[in-house]
Amino acid sequence: MSALDHLPILVVLIPLLTAVICPLFQNGRTAWKLALGAAWSSFAIACMLLHQVLNSGTVRYQLGGWEPPWGIEYRIDVLGGFVLLIVTSIAALVLSYARRSVEDEIRPGRISFFYAAFLLAFSGLAGITVTGDAFNLFVFLEISSLSSYALISAGRDRRSLNAAFQYLIMGSIGATFILIGIGFLYMMTGTLNMDDLAVRLPEVADTRTVRAGFAFLTVGFGLKLALFPLHLWLPNAYAYAPSVVTAFLAATATKVAVYALLRFLLGIFGVGFSLMSMPFDMILIGLGLAGILSASLVAVFQQNVKRMLAYSSVAQIGYIALGIGLASHTGISAAVMHLFNHALMKGALFMSLGAVAYRVGAMHISDFAGLGRRMPFTMAAIAIAGLSLIGIPGTAGFISKWFLVLGTLEQGWWPLAVLILLGSFLALIYVGRILEAAYFGTPKENSAVREAPLSMLIPIWILVIANVYFGLNTELTVGLATQATTDLFEALP
Amino acid sequence: MMAFLVITAIAAIRRTDLFAVTMLFGIYSFLTAVLFMDLDAVDVAFTEAAVGAGISTVLMLSTLRLTGRFESSRRRNPLLPLLVVTVTGSALVYGMLDAPPFGDPQAPVHQHVAPRYITESPDEIGVPNMVTSVLASYRGFDTLGETIVIFTAGLAVLLLLGMREGQNLRPSRLAIGDFLVLRVVVKVLVAFILLYALYVLLHGDYGAGGGFQSGVIFATGFVIYDLVFGEADVRRVLPPRWLARLAVAGILLYAGVGIFSMLAGRPFLDYSVLAHDPVHGQHIGILLIEIGVGVTVFAVILAIFYAFSGLRRPSQVA
């Protein structure tokens, strides 16, 4: 085997082993450099993998040299490669940005532990996207969740402990449900390999055990991806976690949970079972809508900006759920597109908030007064990413919403389209509140707030420019998302 | 057995004395372990006994020393959790209705993947304990993942509590250290516990056991000594910094085996390249990775224990 054949395992193994080595270094700066190197090499590998997948189809790798279903198989298709690209690129950018923010927010003696946990969370998420084995997915889910709990609790604010504990309880229930679901499927099919499951499930699909397994899996992943009304852990966790952690998790963790749900719903159970014979499509549409409207409404009234954007994340997940619930090619493509676009905008927004936290130290909306003049570049970034969040034409956010509206109109459900636009309108209000404070509020006197350092601004602006670029040039995102969806539909009738 | 389990669980919910609750949890785990035995899952039972009834009880007790013995408030509305539990329980029962009966040889579990594990593994891997073959070789990557989960748990505790270097302490006289009988018994017992742990590690190929259980038992030996004789001695033998290195070394040993197979031109964790004869290579690979797992599990558990017992000191000095 040549080095190229090992890429699927290397993309996970490099950050994983770097994470293990990190705690050995007392010096936080060294740990940061290691983490940075690992994340960028993973990103490079992810690009190569996606290239391989697009050129020569699904990439497979047999761990331990045992062929599936006896051994564990890594399997990357277009969807997996696409999500892997999201995770690795955000990790690389967030880590490039992280140094100063982490030195500011984490206790000095624990910085190398922090980076180790960060890399573990990252490799856990990457592992979920590349694996082709249901139980292996659970193992990596555990790695990523455990380290996320630790990362959130590392926040400066004491309330972060409570938030992490809440997340830990909800997350563990979710993980247990997923495990039970996988157990039920194994009981009925005798296999854990995803492709093999997909082949063997239809035979036994009409049993109570499989239906119960389906229910456990969807509720479990629903908890993990913060689907309304299972989102209660998310606002506090995002609001009180260290800035770097919020930026990374908001942009990746829920996306990977959505990916895993898609993998099970469409890749294993198949559209016919999940969305047609089970009434799950209607449930998803209903919950998605409820999530969009209620969370956006709550976001409008938030005083803490980080919390406001956390609620906005719940709303954005609503759009994704809605897209999946449409059960059509356009709808699911829109959901997949929104995974990428939402990662771009929320990454940029939460990183900008981190820059504000670094210079100002507080997150109340009144603290933003006058920042438009003090931190012009950071605020401009918030403005552009905010426009993308609303879905203004010319930004990435517009593209996914456009496809979502198309999807609803395709089915003739125009009231849904109206409600989606209402959600955008609510986003306009809450983003408007931040910008109003920043550009028209009177700054507090004698504050010596300066623009954020370049090491933070550059990664933020890369994401901001990506928001605009993918709003104008839709070839890559739309092309990948539609191909990924086509593959999902074609794999199974 | 199930009835006992239910009674214990209800008792654990009703009590406010956390010490009693901890003990009930221990009993609960032990009952579960017996149930697993009953289902012929010896390896699982062993793990449950060592982890659930053994070390987690000790860790909970050492937490209790920090927090106090009684629950502070119980003003919670139990309706929602009760509803969730009921729904979950009924979903589980509903799911079991169509499941193949226990022990049915025609069940899909026994028809698809398992036959190869049973018939081929002695020839392919050469290890009599099939559970070990599956865990360590066929699904060896999952086991590496699980070991990293343990590592993550240790890391999480360190990230929260920080790592305290051994401040050269004199042996402290803790409450339970004053009983002569206890001191003598523990002193004798510790040697046997450690020896047994090594046996479990090396015997995993043949009978129940393996790196996981062995690491837990090894750590238990240290914890018992620590509890009775104070931690200064234990810390002198194994300073926290070394524990961190051990935990890392365990995983690196495991992953190193995998990387070696990659360098030899085979997939990650393919042990057959470790010797000229593939079956012999499997044997060496399994032994090496079991040692890796054991070392990491041991170091992480002891590190967690140190982190908790290190917290206690400032308040006691004051």
PDB file of C-alpha atoms in Angstrom, chain A residues 15-175:
ATOM      1  CA  PRO A  15      -4.966  14.856  15.262  1.00  0.00           C
ATOM      2  CA  LEU A  16      -5.755  11.916  17.541  1.00  0.00           C
ATOM      3  CA  LEU A  17      -2.138  11.077  18.310  1.00  0.00           C
ATOM      4  CA  THR A  18      -1.112  14.721  18.463  1.00  0.00           C
ATOM      5  CA  ALA A  19      -3.832  15.155  21.083  1.00  0.00           C
ATOM      6  CA  VAL A  20      -2.355  12.321  23.083  1.00  0.00           C
ATOM      7  CA  ILE A  21       1.130  13.849  22.971  1.00  0.00           C
ATOM      8  CA  CYS A  22       0.017  17.416  23.778  1.00  0.00           C
ATOM      9  CA  PRO A  23      -0.354  17.034  27.572  1.00  0.00           C
ATOM     10  CA  LEU A  24       3.341  16.140  27.815  1.00  0.00           C
ATOM     11  CA  PHE A  25       4.305  19.713  27.037  1.00  0.00           C
ATOM     12  CA  GLN A  26       4.154  22.162  29.888  1.00  0.00           C
ATOM     13  CA  ASN A  27       4.428  25.041  27.506  1.00  0.00           C
ATOM     14  CA  GLY A  28       1.054  25.983  26.045  1.00  0.00           C
ATOM     15  CA  ARG A  29       2.709  27.588  23.042  1.00  0.00           C
ATOM     16  CA  THR A  30       4.314  24.297  21.980  1.00  0.00           C
ATOM     17  CA  ALA A  31       1.008  22.481  22.361  1.00  0.00           C
ATOM     18  CA  TRP A  32      -0.630  25.125  20.197  1.00  0.00           C
ATOM     19  CA  LYS A  33       1.956  24.740  17.453  1.00  0.00           C
ATOM     20  CA  LEU A  34       1.486  20.970  17.452  1.00  0.00           C
ATOM     21  CA  ALA A  35      -2.285  21.315  17.323  1.00  0.00           C
ATOM     22  CA  LEU A  36      -2.064  23.827  14.523  1.00  0.00           C
ATOM     23  CA  GLY A  37       0.191  21.563  12.481  1.00  0.00           C
ATOM     24  CA  ALA A  38      -2.092  18.582  13.020  1.00  0.00           C
ATOM     25  CA  ALA A  39      -5.216  20.516  12.013  1.00  0.00           C
ATOM     26  CA  TRP A  40      -3.703  21.917   8.837  1.00  0.00           C
ATOM     27  CA  SER A  41      -2.345  18.540   7.778  1.00  0.00           C
ATOM     28  CA  SER A  42      -5.765  17.007   8.363  1.00  0.00           C
ATOM     29  CA  PHE A  43      -7.253  19.745   6.238  1.00  0.00           C
ATOM     30  CA  ALA A  44      -4.790  19.041   3.433  1.00  0.00           C
ATOM     31  CA  ILE A  45      -5.609  15.327   3.617  1.00  0.00           C
ATOM     32  CA  ALA A  46      -9.330  16.068   3.593  1.00  0.00           C
ATOM     33  CA  CYS A  47      -8.896  18.063   0.372  1.00  0.00           C
ATOM     34  CA  MET A  48      -6.969  15.205  -1.207  1.00  0.00           C
ATOM     35  CA  LEU A  49      -9.601  12.707  -0.088  1.00  0.00           C
ATOM     36  CA  LEU A  50     -12.438  14.745  -1.538  1.00  0.00           C
ATOM     37  CA  HIS A  51     -10.495  14.971  -4.770  1.00  0.00           C
ATOM     38  CA  GLN A  52     -10.047  11.184  -4.763  1.00  0.00           C
ATOM     39  CA  VAL A  53     -13.746  10.609  -4.080  1.00  0.00           C
ATOM     40  CA  LEU A  54     -14.820  12.923  -6.884  1.00  0.00           C
ATOM     41  CA  ASN A  55     -12.440  11.309  -9.349  1.00  0.00           C
ATOM     42  CA  SER A  56     -12.715   7.656  -8.564  1.00  0.00           C
ATOM     43  CA  GLY A  57     -15.764   7.181  -6.359  1.00  0.00           C
ATOM     44  CA  THR A  58     -16.135   6.046  -2.781  1.00  0.00           C
ATOM     45  CA  VAL A  59     -12.861   5.517  -0.921  1.00  0.00           C
ATOM     46  CA  ARG A  60     -12.610   2.506   1.391  1.00  0.00           C
ATOM     47  CA  TYR A  61     -10.058   1.423   3.957  1.00  0.00           C
ATOM     48  CA  GLN A  62     -10.039  -1.831   5.916  1.00  0.00           C
ATOM     49  CA  LEU A  63      -8.742  -1.377   9.435  1.00  0.00           C
ATOM     50  CA  GLY A  64      -6.594  -4.193  10.747  1.00  0.00           C
ATOM     51  CA  GLY A  65      -6.696  -5.710   7.282  1.00  0.00           C
ATOM     52  CA  TRP A  66     -10.006  -7.488   8.024  1.00  0.00           C
ATOM     53  CA  GLU A  67     -12.584  -7.177   5.321  1.00  0.00           C
ATOM     54  CA  PRO A  68     -16.038  -5.908   6.333  1.00  0.00           C
ATOM     55  CA  PRO A  69     -18.398  -6.896   7.861  1.00  0.00           C
ATOM     56  CA  TRP A  70     -15.944  -8.763  10.118  1.00  0.00           C
ATOM     57  CA  GLY A  71     -13.601  -5.858  10.574  1.00  0.00           C
ATOM     58  CA  ILE A  72     -14.136  -2.115  10.696  1.00  0.00           C
ATOM     59  CA  GLU A  73     -14.218  -0.246   7.444  1.00  0.00           C
ATOM     60  CA  TYR A  74     -13.621   3.411   6.724  1.00  0.00           C
ATOM     61  CA  ARG A  75     -15.756   4.619   3.887  1.00  0.00           C
ATOM     62  CA  ILE A  76     -15.817   8.107   2.417  1.00  0.00           C
ATOM     63  CA  ASP A  77     -18.382   9.130  -0.168  1.00  0.00           C
ATOM     64  CA  VAL A  78     -19.175  12.607  -1.462  1.00  0.00           C
ATOM     65  CA  LEU A  79     -21.289  13.525   1.554  1.00  0.00           C
ATOM     66  CA  GLY A  80     -18.669  12.278   4.012  1.00  0.00           C
ATOM     67  CA  GLY A  81     -15.871  14.027   2.138  1.00  0.00           C
ATOM     68  CA  PHE A  82     -17.863  17.254   2.077  1.00  0.00           C
ATOM     69  CA  VAL A  83     -18.595  17.213   5.823  1.00  0.00           C
ATOM     70  CA  LEU A  84     -14.985  16.206   6.507  1.00  0.00           C
ATOM     71  CA  LEU A  85     -13.903  19.269   4.554  1.00  0.00           C
ATOM     72  CA  ILE A  86     -16.149  21.458   6.731  1.00  0.00           C
ATOM     73  CA  VAL A  87     -14.801  19.991   9.967  1.00  0.00           C
ATOM     74  CA  THR A  88     -11.124  20.109   9.044  1.00  0.00           C
ATOM     75  CA  SER A  89     -11.200  23.582   7.498  1.00  0.00           C
ATOM     76  CA  ILE A  90     -13.006  25.087  10.482  1.00  0.00           C
ATOM     77  CA  ALA A  91     -10.645  23.326  12.888  1.00  0.00           C
ATOM     78  CA  ALA A  92      -7.605  24.657  11.019  1.00  0.00           C
ATOM     79  CA  LEU A  93      -8.955  28.212  10.943  1.00  0.00           C
ATOM     80  CA  VAL A  94     -10.160  28.236  14.532  1.00  0.00           C
ATOM     81  CA  LEU A  95      -6.815  26.915  15.747  1.00  0.00           C
ATOM     82  CA  SER A  96      -4.942  29.534  13.733  1.00  0.00           C
ATOM     83  CA  TYR A  97      -7.036  32.114  15.512  1.00  0.00           C
ATOM     84  CA  ALA A  98      -6.957  30.468  18.918  1.00  0.00           C
ATOM     85  CA  ARG A  99      -3.587  31.336  20.452  1.00  0.00           C
ATOM     86  CA  ARG A 100      -4.315  34.731  21.975  1.00  0.00           C
ATOM     87  CA  SER A 101      -7.895  33.991  22.851  1.00  0.00           C
ATOM     88  CA  VAL A 102      -6.893  30.832  24.703  1.00  0.00           C
ATOM     89  CA  GLU A 103      -4.039  32.515  26.547  1.00  0.00           C
ATOM     90  CA  ASP A 104      -6.560  35.087  27.655  1.00  0.00           C
ATOM     91  CA  GLU A 105      -9.343  32.763  28.735  1.00  0.00           C
ATOM     92  CA  ILE A 106      -7.736  29.533  29.954  1.00  0.00           C
ATOM     93  CA  ARG A 107      -5.611  29.156  33.076  1.00  0.00           C
ATOM     94  CA  PRO A 108      -1.919  29.117  32.170  1.00  0.00           C
ATOM     95  CA  GLY A 109      -1.098  25.662  33.578  1.00  0.00           C
ATOM     96  CA  ARG A 110      -3.900  23.998  31.666  1.00  0.00           C
ATOM     97  CA  ILE A 111      -3.423  25.310  28.146  1.00  0.00           C
ATOM     98  CA  SER A 112      -1.774  22.172  26.816  1.00  0.00           C
ATOM     99  CA  PHE A 113      -4.616  20.070  28.289  1.00  0.00           C
ATOM    100  CA  PHE A 114      -7.000  22.419  26.567  1.00  0.00           C
ATOM    101  CA  TYR A 115      -5.425  21.920  23.158  1.00  0.00           C
ATOM    102  CA  ALA A 116      -5.329  18.167  23.728  1.00  0.00           C
ATOM    103  CA  ALA A 117      -9.064  18.153  24.448  1.00  0.00           C
ATOM    104  CA  PHE A 118      -9.680  20.371  21.442  1.00  0.00           C
ATOM    105  CA  LEU A 119      -7.835  17.991  19.151  1.00  0.00           C
ATOM    106  CA  LEU A 120      -9.682  15.024  20.627  1.00  0.00           C
ATOM    107  CA  ALA A 121     -13.013  16.688  19.918  1.00  0.00           C
ATOM    108  CA  PHE A 122     -11.823  17.432  16.418  1.00  0.00           C
ATOM    109  CA  SER A 123     -10.598  13.929  15.688  1.00  0.00           C
ATOM    110  CA  GLY A 124     -13.779  12.469  17.158  1.00  0.00           C
ATOM    111  CA  LEU A 125     -15.857  14.512  14.742  1.00  0.00           C
ATOM    112  CA  ALA A 126     -13.585  13.634  11.838  1.00  0.00           C
ATOM    113  CA  GLY A 127     -13.815   9.956  12.811  1.00  0.00           C
ATOM    114  CA  ILE A 128     -17.618  10.063  12.659  1.00  0.00           C
ATOM    115  CA  THR A 129     -17.566  11.406   9.129  1.00  0.00           C
ATOM    116  CA  VAL A 130     -15.168   8.836   7.693  1.00  0.00           C
ATOM    117  CA  THR A 131     -16.312   5.659   9.393  1.00  0.00           C
ATOM    118  CA  GLY A 132     -18.445   3.074   7.665  1.00  0.00           C
ATOM    119  CA  ASP A 133     -19.190   1.140  10.827  1.00  0.00           C
ATOM    120  CA  ALA A 134     -22.116   1.874  13.128  1.00  0.00           C
ATOM    121  CA  PHE A 135     -20.386   0.978  16.375  1.00  0.00           C
ATOM    122  CA  ASN A 136     -17.168   2.737  15.418  1.00  0.00           C
ATOM    123  CA  LEU A 137     -19.303   5.814  14.877  1.00  0.00           C
ATOM    124  CA  PHE A 138     -20.513   5.507  18.451  1.00  0.00           C
ATOM    125  CA  VAL A 139     -16.963   5.227  19.794  1.00  0.00           C
ATOM    126  CA  PHE A 140     -15.894   8.410  18.027  1.00  0.00           C
ATOM    127  CA  LEU A 141     -19.092  10.117  19.097  1.00  0.00           C
ATOM    128  CA  GLU A 142     -18.074   9.371  22.676  1.00  0.00           C
ATOM    129  CA  ILE A 143     -14.573  10.755  22.146  1.00  0.00           C
ATOM    130  CA  SER A 144     -15.920  13.964  20.665  1.00  0.00           C
ATOM    131  CA  SER A 145     -18.693  14.428  23.230  1.00  0.00           C
ATOM    132  CA  LEU A 146     -16.570  13.723  26.295  1.00  0.00           C
ATOM    133  CA  SER A 147     -13.940  16.184  25.167  1.00  0.00           C
ATOM    134  CA  SER A 148     -16.599  18.775  24.285  1.00  0.00           C
ATOM    135  CA  TYR A 149     -17.998  18.598  27.812  1.00  0.00           C
ATOM    136  CA  ALA A 150     -14.517  19.216  29.168  1.00  0.00           C
ATOM    137  CA  LEU A 151     -13.886  22.063  26.721  1.00  0.00           C
ATOM    138  CA  ILE A 152     -17.124  23.821  27.628  1.00  0.00           C
ATOM    139  CA  SER A 153     -16.452  23.529  31.328  1.00  0.00           C
ATOM    140  CA  ALA A 154     -13.081  25.221  30.832  1.00  0.00           C
ATOM    141  CA  GLY A 155     -14.854  28.568  30.382  1.00  0.00           C
ATOM    142  CA  ARG A 156     -13.917  31.505  32.564  1.00  0.00           C
ATOM    143  CA  ASP A 157     -17.458  31.988  33.770  1.00  0.00           C
ATOM    144  CA  ARG A 158     -18.458  29.702  36.650  1.00  0.00           C
ATOM    145  CA  ARG A 159     -21.771  29.109  34.921  1.00  0.00           C
ATOM    146  CA  SER A 160     -19.886  27.172  32.261  1.00  0.00           C
ATOM    147  CA  LEU A 161     -19.632  24.293  34.754  1.00  0.00           C
ATOM    148  CA  ASN A 162     -23.368  24.125  35.056  1.00  0.00           C
ATOM    149  CA  ALA A 163     -23.818  24.419  31.312  1.00  0.00           C
ATOM    150  CA  ALA A 164     -21.321  21.614  30.732  1.00  0.00           C
ATOM    151  CA  PHE A 165     -23.065  19.424  33.283  1.00  0.00           C
ATOM    152  CA  GLN A 166     -26.419  19.996  31.637  1.00  0.00           C
ATOM    153  CA  TYR A 167     -24.888  19.139  28.286  1.00  0.00           C
ATOM    154  CA  LEU A 168     -23.236  16.073  29.792  1.00  0.00           C
ATOM    155  CA  ILE A 169     -26.563  14.707  31.050  1.00  0.00           C
ATOM    156  CA  MET A 170     -28.440  15.418  27.822  1.00  0.00           C
ATOM    157  CA  GLY A 171     -25.543  14.247  25.679  1.00  0.00           C
ATOM    158  CA  SER A 172     -25.170  11.001  27.613  1.00  0.00           C
ATOM    159  CA  ILE A 173     -28.866  10.258  27.261  1.00  0.00           C
ATOM    160  CA  GLY A 174     -28.477  10.889  23.543  1.00  0.00           C
ATOM    161  CA  ALA A 175     -25.447   8.628  23.310  1.00  0.00           C
TER     162      ALA A 175
END
